[in-house]
Short mmCIF file of C-alpha atoms and ligand atoms in Angstrom, two decimals:
data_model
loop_
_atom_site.label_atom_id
_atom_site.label_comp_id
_atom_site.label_asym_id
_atom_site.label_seq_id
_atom_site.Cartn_x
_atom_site.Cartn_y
_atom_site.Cartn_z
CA UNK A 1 0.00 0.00 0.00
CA UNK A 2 1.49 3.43 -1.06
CA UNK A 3 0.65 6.20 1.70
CA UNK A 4 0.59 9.77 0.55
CA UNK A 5 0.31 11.32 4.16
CA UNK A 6 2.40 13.76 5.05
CA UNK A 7 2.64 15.63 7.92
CA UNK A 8 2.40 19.56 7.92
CA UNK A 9 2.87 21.82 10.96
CA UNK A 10 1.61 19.64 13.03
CA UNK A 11 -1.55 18.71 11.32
CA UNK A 12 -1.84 15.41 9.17
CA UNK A 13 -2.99 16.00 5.50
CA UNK A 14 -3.87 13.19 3.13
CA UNK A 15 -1.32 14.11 0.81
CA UNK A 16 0.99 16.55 -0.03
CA UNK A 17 -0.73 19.17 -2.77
CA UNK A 18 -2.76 21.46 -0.87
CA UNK A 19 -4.71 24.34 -3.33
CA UNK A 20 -3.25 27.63 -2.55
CA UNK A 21 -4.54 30.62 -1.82
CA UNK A 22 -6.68 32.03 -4.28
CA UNK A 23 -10.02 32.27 -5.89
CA UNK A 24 -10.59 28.43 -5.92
CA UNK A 25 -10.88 28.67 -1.84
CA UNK A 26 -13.36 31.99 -1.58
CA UNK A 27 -15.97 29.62 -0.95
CA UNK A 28 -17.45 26.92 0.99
CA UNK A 29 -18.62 25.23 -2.16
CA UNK A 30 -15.54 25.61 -4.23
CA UNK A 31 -13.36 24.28 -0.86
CA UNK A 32 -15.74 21.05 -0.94
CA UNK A 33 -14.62 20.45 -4.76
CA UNK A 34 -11.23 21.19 -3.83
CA UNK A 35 -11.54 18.31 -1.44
CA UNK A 36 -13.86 16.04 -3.63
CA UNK A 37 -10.63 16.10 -5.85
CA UNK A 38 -8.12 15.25 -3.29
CA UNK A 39 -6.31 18.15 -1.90
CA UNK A 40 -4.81 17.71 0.50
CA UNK A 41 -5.79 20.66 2.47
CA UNK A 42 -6.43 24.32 1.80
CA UNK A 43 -5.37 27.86 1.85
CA UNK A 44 -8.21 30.26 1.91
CA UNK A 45 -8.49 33.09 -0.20
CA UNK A 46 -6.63 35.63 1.81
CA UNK A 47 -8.39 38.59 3.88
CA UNK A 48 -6.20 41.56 3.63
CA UNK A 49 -4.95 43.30 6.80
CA UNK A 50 -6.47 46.64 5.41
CA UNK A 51 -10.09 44.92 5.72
CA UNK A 52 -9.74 43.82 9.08
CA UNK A 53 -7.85 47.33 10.24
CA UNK A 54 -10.83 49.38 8.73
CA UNK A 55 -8.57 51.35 6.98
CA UNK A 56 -10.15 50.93 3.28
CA UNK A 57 -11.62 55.12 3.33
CA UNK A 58 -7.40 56.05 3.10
CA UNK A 59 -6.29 53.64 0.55
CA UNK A 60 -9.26 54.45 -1.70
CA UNK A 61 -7.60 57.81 -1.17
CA UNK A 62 -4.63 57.11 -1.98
CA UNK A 63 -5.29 54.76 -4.79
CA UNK A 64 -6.87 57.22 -6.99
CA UNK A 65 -4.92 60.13 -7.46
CA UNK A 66 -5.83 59.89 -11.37
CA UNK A 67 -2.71 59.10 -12.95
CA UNK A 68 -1.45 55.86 -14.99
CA UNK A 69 -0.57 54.63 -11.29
CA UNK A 70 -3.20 55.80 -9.80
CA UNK A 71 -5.14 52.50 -10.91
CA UNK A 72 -9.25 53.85 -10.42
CA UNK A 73 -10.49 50.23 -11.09
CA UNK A 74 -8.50 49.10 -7.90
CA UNK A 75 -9.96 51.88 -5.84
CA UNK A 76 -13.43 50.59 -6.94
CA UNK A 77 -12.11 46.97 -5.98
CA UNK A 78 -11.34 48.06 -2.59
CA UNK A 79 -14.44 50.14 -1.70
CA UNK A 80 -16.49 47.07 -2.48
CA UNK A 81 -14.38 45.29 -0.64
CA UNK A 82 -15.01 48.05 2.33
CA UNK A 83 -18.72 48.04 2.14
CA UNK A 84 -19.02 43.70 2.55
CA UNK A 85 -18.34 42.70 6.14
CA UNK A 86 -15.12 40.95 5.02
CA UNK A 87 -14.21 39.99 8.78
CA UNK A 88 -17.58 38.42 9.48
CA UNK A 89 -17.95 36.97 6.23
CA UNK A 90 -14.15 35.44 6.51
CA UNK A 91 -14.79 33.92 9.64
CA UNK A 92 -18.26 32.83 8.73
CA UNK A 93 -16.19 31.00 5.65
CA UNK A 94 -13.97 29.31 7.80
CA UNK A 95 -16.40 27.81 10.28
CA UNK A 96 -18.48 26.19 7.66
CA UNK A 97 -16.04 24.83 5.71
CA UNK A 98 -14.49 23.19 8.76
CA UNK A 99 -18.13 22.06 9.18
CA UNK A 100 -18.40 20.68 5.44
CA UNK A 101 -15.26 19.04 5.11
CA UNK A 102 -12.60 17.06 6.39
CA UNK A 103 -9.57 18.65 5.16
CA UNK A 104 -7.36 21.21 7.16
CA UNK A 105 -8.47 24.43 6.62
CA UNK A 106 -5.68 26.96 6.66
CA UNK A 107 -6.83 30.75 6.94
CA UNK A 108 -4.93 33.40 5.28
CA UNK A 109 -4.29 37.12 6.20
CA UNK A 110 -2.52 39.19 3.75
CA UNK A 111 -0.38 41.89 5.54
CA UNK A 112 2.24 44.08 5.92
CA UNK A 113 2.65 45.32 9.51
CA UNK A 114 2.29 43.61 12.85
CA UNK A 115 -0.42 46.14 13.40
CA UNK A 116 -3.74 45.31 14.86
CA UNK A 117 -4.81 42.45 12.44
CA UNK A 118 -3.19 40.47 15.02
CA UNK A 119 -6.60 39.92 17.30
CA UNK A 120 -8.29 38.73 14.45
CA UNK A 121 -5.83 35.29 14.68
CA UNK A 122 -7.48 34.66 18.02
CA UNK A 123 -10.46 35.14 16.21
CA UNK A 124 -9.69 32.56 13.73
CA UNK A 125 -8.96 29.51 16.02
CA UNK A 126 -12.38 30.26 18.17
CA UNK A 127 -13.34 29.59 14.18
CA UNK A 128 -11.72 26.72 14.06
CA UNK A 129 -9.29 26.89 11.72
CA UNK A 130 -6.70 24.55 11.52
CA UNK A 131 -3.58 26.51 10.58
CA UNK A 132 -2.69 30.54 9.48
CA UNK A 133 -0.63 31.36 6.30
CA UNK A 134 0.67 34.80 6.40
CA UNK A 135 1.43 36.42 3.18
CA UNK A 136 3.59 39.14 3.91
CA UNK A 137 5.10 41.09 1.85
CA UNK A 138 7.14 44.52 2.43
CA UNK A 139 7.90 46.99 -0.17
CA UNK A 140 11.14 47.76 -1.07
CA UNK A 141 10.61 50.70 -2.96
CA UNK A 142 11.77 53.00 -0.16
CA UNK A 143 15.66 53.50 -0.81
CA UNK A 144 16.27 54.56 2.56
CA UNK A 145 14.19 51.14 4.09
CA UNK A 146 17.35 49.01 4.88
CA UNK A 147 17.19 45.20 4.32
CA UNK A 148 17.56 45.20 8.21
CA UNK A 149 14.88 47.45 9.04
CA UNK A 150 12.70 44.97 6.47
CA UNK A 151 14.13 42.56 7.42
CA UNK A 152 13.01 43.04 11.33
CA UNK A 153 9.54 43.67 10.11
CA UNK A 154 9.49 39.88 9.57
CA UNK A 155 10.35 38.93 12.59
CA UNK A 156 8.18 40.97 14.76
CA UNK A 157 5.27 39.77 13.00
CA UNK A 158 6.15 36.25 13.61
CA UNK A 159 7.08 36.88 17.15
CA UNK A 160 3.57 39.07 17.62
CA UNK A 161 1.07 36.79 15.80
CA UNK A 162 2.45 33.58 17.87
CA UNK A 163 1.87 35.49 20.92
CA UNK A 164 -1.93 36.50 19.66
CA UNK A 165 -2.71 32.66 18.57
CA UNK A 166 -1.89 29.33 19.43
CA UNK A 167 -2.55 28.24 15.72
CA UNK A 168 0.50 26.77 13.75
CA UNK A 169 1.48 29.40 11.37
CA UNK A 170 3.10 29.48 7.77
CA UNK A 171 5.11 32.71 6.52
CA UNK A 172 4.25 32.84 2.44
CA UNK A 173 7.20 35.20 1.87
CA UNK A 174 9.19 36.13 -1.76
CA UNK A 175 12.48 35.55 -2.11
CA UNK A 176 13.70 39.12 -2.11
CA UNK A 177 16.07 39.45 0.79
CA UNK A 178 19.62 40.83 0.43
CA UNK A 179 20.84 37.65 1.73
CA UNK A 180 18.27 34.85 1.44
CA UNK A 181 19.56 32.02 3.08
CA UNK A 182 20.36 33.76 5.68
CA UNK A 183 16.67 35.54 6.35
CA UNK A 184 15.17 32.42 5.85
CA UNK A 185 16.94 29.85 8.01
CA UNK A 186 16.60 32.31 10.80
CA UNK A 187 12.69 32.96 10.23
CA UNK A 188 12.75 29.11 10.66
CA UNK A 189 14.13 29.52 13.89
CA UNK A 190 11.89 32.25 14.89
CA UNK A 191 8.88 30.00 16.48
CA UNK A 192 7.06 30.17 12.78
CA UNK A 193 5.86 26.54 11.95
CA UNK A 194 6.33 26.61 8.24
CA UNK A 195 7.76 28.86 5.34
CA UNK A 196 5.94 28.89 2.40
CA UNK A 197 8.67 29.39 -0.90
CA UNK A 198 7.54 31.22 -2.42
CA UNK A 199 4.98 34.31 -2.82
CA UNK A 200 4.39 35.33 -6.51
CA UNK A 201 4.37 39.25 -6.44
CA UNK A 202 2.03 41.14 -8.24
CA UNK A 203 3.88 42.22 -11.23
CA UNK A 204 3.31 45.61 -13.51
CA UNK A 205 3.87 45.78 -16.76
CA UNK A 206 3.18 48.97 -19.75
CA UNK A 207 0.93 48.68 -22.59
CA UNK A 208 3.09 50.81 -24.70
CA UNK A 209 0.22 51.60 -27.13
CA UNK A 210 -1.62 53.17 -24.04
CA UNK A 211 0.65 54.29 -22.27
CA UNK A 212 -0.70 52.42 -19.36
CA UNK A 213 0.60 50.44 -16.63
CA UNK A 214 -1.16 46.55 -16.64
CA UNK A 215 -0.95 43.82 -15.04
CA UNK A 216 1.92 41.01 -16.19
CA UNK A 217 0.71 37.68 -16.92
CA UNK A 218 -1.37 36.24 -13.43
CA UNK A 219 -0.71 32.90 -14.05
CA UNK A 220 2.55 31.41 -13.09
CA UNK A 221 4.63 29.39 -16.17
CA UNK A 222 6.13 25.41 -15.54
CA UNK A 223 9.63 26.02 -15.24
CA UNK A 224 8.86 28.60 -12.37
CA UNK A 225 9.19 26.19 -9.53
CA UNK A 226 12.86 25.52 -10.26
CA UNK A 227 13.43 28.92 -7.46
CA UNK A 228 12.05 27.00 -4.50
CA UNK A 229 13.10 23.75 -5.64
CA UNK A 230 16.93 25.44 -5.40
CA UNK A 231 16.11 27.17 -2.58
CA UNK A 232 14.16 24.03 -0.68
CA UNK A 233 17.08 21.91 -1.43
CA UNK A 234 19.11 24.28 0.61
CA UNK A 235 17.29 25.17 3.77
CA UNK A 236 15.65 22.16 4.57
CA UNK A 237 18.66 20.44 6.23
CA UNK A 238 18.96 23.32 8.08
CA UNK A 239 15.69 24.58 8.47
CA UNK A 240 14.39 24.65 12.12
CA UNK A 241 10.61 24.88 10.89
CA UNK A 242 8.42 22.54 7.52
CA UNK A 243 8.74 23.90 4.18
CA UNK A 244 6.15 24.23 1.44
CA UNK A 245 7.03 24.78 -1.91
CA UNK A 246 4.58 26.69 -4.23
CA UNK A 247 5.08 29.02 -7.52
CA UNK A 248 5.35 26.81 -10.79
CA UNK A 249 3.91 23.76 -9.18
CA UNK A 250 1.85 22.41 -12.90
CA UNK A 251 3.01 18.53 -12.44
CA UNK A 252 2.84 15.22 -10.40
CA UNK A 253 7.21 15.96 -11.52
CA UNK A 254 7.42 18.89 -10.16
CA UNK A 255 6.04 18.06 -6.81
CA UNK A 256 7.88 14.82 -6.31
CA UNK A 257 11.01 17.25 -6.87
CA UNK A 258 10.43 19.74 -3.87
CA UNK A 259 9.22 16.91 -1.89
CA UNK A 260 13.15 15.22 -2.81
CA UNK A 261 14.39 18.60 -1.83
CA UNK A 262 12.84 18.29 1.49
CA UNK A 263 9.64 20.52 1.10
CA UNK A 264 6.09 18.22 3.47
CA UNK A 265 3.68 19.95 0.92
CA UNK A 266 3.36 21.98 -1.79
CA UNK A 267 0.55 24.21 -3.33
CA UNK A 268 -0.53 24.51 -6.54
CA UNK A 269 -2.98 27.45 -8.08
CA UNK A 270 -2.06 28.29 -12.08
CA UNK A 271 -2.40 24.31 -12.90
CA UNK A 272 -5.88 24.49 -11.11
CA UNK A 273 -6.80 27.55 -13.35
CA UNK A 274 -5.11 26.20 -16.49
CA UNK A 275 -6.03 22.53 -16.34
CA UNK A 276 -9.32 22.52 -13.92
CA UNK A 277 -9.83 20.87 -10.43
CA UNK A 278 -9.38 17.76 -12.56
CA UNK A 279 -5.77 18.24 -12.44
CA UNK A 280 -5.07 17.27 -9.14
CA UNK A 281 -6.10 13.82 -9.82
CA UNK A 282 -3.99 13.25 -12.53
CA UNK A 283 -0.89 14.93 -9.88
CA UNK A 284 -1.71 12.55 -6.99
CA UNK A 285 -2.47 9.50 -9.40
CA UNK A 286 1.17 9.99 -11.26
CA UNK A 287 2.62 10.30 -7.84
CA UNK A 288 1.55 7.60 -6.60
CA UNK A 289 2.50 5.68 -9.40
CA UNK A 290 6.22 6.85 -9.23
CA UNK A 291 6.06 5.82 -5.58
CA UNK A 292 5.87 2.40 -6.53
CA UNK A 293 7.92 1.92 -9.51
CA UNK A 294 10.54 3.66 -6.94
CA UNK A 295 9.78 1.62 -4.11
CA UNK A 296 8.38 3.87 -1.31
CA UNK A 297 5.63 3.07 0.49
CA UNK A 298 6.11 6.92 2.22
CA UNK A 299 6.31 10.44 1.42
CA UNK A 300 8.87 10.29 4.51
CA UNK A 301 11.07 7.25 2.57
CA UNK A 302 11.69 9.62 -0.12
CA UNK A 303 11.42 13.32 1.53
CA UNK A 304 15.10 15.61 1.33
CA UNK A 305 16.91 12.87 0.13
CA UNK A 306 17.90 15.17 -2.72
CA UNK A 307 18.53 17.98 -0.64
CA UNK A 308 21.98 19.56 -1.14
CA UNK A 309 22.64 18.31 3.09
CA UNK A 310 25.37 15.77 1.80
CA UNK A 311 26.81 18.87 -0.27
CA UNK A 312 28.51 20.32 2.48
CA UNK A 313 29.06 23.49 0.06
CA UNK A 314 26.08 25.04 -1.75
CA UNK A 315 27.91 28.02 -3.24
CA UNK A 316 30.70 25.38 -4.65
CA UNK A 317 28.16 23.00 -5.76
CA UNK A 318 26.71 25.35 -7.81
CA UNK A 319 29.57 27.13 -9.21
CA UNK A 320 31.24 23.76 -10.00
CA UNK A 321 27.83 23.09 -11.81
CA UNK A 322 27.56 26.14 -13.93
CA UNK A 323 30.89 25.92 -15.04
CA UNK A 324 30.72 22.44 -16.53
CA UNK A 325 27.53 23.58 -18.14
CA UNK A 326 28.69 26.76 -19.54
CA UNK A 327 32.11 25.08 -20.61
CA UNK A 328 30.20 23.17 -22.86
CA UNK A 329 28.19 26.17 -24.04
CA UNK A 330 29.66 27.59 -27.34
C1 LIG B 1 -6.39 34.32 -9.13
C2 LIG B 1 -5.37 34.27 -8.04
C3 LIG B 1 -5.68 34.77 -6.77
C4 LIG B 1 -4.72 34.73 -5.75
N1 LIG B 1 -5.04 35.21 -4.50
C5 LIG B 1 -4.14 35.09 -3.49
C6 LIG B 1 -4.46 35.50 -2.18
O1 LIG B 1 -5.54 35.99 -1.88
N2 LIG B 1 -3.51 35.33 -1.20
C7 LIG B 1 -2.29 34.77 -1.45
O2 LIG B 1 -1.50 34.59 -0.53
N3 LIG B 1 -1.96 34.39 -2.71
C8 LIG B 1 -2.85 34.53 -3.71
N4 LIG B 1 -2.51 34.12 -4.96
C9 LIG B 1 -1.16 33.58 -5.20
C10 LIG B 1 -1.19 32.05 -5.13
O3 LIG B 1 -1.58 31.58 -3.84
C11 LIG B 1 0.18 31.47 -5.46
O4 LIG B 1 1.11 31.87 -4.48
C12 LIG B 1 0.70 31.93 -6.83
O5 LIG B 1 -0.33 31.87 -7.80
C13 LIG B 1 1.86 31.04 -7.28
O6 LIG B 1 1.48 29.68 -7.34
P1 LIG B 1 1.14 28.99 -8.77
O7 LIG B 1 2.36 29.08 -9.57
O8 LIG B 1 0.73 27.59 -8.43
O9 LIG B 1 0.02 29.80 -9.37
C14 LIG B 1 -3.44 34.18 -6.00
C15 LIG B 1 -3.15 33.68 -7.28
C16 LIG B 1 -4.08 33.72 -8.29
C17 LIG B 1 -3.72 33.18 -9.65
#
């Protein structure tokens, strides 16, 4: 018998491919056909910090000051967002999909401050949620910001949101830190139960016929999840918290790869779009059969055996590996 379990801060999911956070978990009937095909668990359409801090009147204000950056339609956005009861309505989300279904239920808060969001975690686990993702994300646009000062940002939130809640808690974060590996192993020390690797930012792009700044494409391309699978394979032997892998997950391949770098789930969202809910049968069907034509009866026989742990030397590792490959190059 092949087992897919896997364990994930502390809660026991069915397998490892959990739907990420997005508009395939805004609901309590989408979540049940998210479980009727076999996630794992889920990540809840985020509530942004702004919605639970009240503070939608200023950034309507500040969203539409008229120019091409001004962005009108996302003032609109927000101001509907202001006038539903978002908090309510969240919280009214979570306790009936606990209710409904029999996967973890991971709530999401989408933030940027340790500010006063932070009650609303209690709030969550009277709820009954089973877990919190964090996405945070701080701006770097502010030359004098200092990766310390961001970088401290990070770490207060932890420290302040696991003194608010006794849930387990995931930190989504993007990997733009002046020195990753270093950020990152020490947010895994910080009391945080998982890292989530990683976030995919927003990204602008022009319309040059316009002259008007657009979105860039919202759905994520394959080859994508090679940045956490790099960056998985390096922290988890010295991680001091789980790691989930998510950005470019498409394929039943490219999750058996972060789970051989070490990652105990990863989440998925562009396949879902692309491909339909369908797709995650076809993922946990093709993993399961490359568990048994390799022999493992366990997610654990297999997990961070491919990690770079018996590397000793990332940096050399991967110098030694570009240079054979761009020797060859002509
Ligand atoms: C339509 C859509 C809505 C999303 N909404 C959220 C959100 O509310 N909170 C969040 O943390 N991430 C959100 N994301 C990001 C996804 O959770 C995920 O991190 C990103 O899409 C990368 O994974 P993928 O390559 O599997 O798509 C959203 C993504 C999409 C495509």
């Amino acid at each position: 018998m092949t087992d897919l379990s896997t364990r994930y801060m502390g809660l026991t999911l069915k397998n490892p491919i959990v739907v990420g956070s997005c508009g395939l978990t805004k609901s309590v009937d989408r979540i049940r056909q998210c479980e009727e095909a076999g996630a794992g668990a889920v990540v809840l359409k985020s509530i942004f910090e702004e919605q639970i801090c009240h503070q939608v009147a200023e950034l309507i204000q500040a969203s539409s000051s008229g120019d091409a950056w001004g962005h009108p339609e996302a003032a609109e956005y927000i101001g509907q967002y202001g006038r539903d009861d978002a908090v309510s309505s969240f919280l009214r989300l979570v306790e009936e999909s606990k209710k409904t279904t029999s996967i973890p239920i991971i709530a999401s808060i989408h933030c940027v401050t340790a500010g006063t969001w932070l009650e609303f975690a209690k709030r969550l686990e009277g709820a009954g949620a089973d877990a919190l993702e964090l996405n945070l994300h701080v701006h770097s646009t502010d030359p004098k910001l200092t990766g310390a000062d961001k970088e401290k940002i990070y770490f207060d939130v932890v420290a302040r949101v696991k003194q608010a809640s006794r849930l387990p808690v995931a930190l989504k974060v993007a990997p733009y830190f002046s020195s990753p590996a270093n950020v990152l192993v020490r947010l895994s020390r910080s009391g945080v139960d998982s890292l989530t690797l990683f976030n995919r930012l927003y990204r602008l792009d022009f319309d040059i016929e316009k002259r008007q700044v657009v979105p860039a494409k919202f759905l994520s391309a394959k080859d994508e999840h090679l940045l956490a699978l790099r960056w998985i394979s390096i922290l988890s032997p010295q991680a001091g918290c789980d790691l989930a892998a998510a950005t470019g997950i498409h394929d039943s391949a490219a999750v058996i790869k972060q789970l051989l770098a070490g990652a105990k789930a990863t989440q998925v969202v562009s396949a879902l779009y692309q491909h339909g809910l369908g797709h995650l049968r076809t993922m946990l069907d093709e993993l399961e059969a490359w568990m048994q034509r390799s022999g493992y009866a366990t997610i654990e026989a297999f997990r961070g055996t491919m990690s770079q742990a018996k590397s000793g030397n990332a940096a050399a590792f991967e110098r030694v590996q570009f240079m054979k490959y761009s020797v060859g190059i002509k």
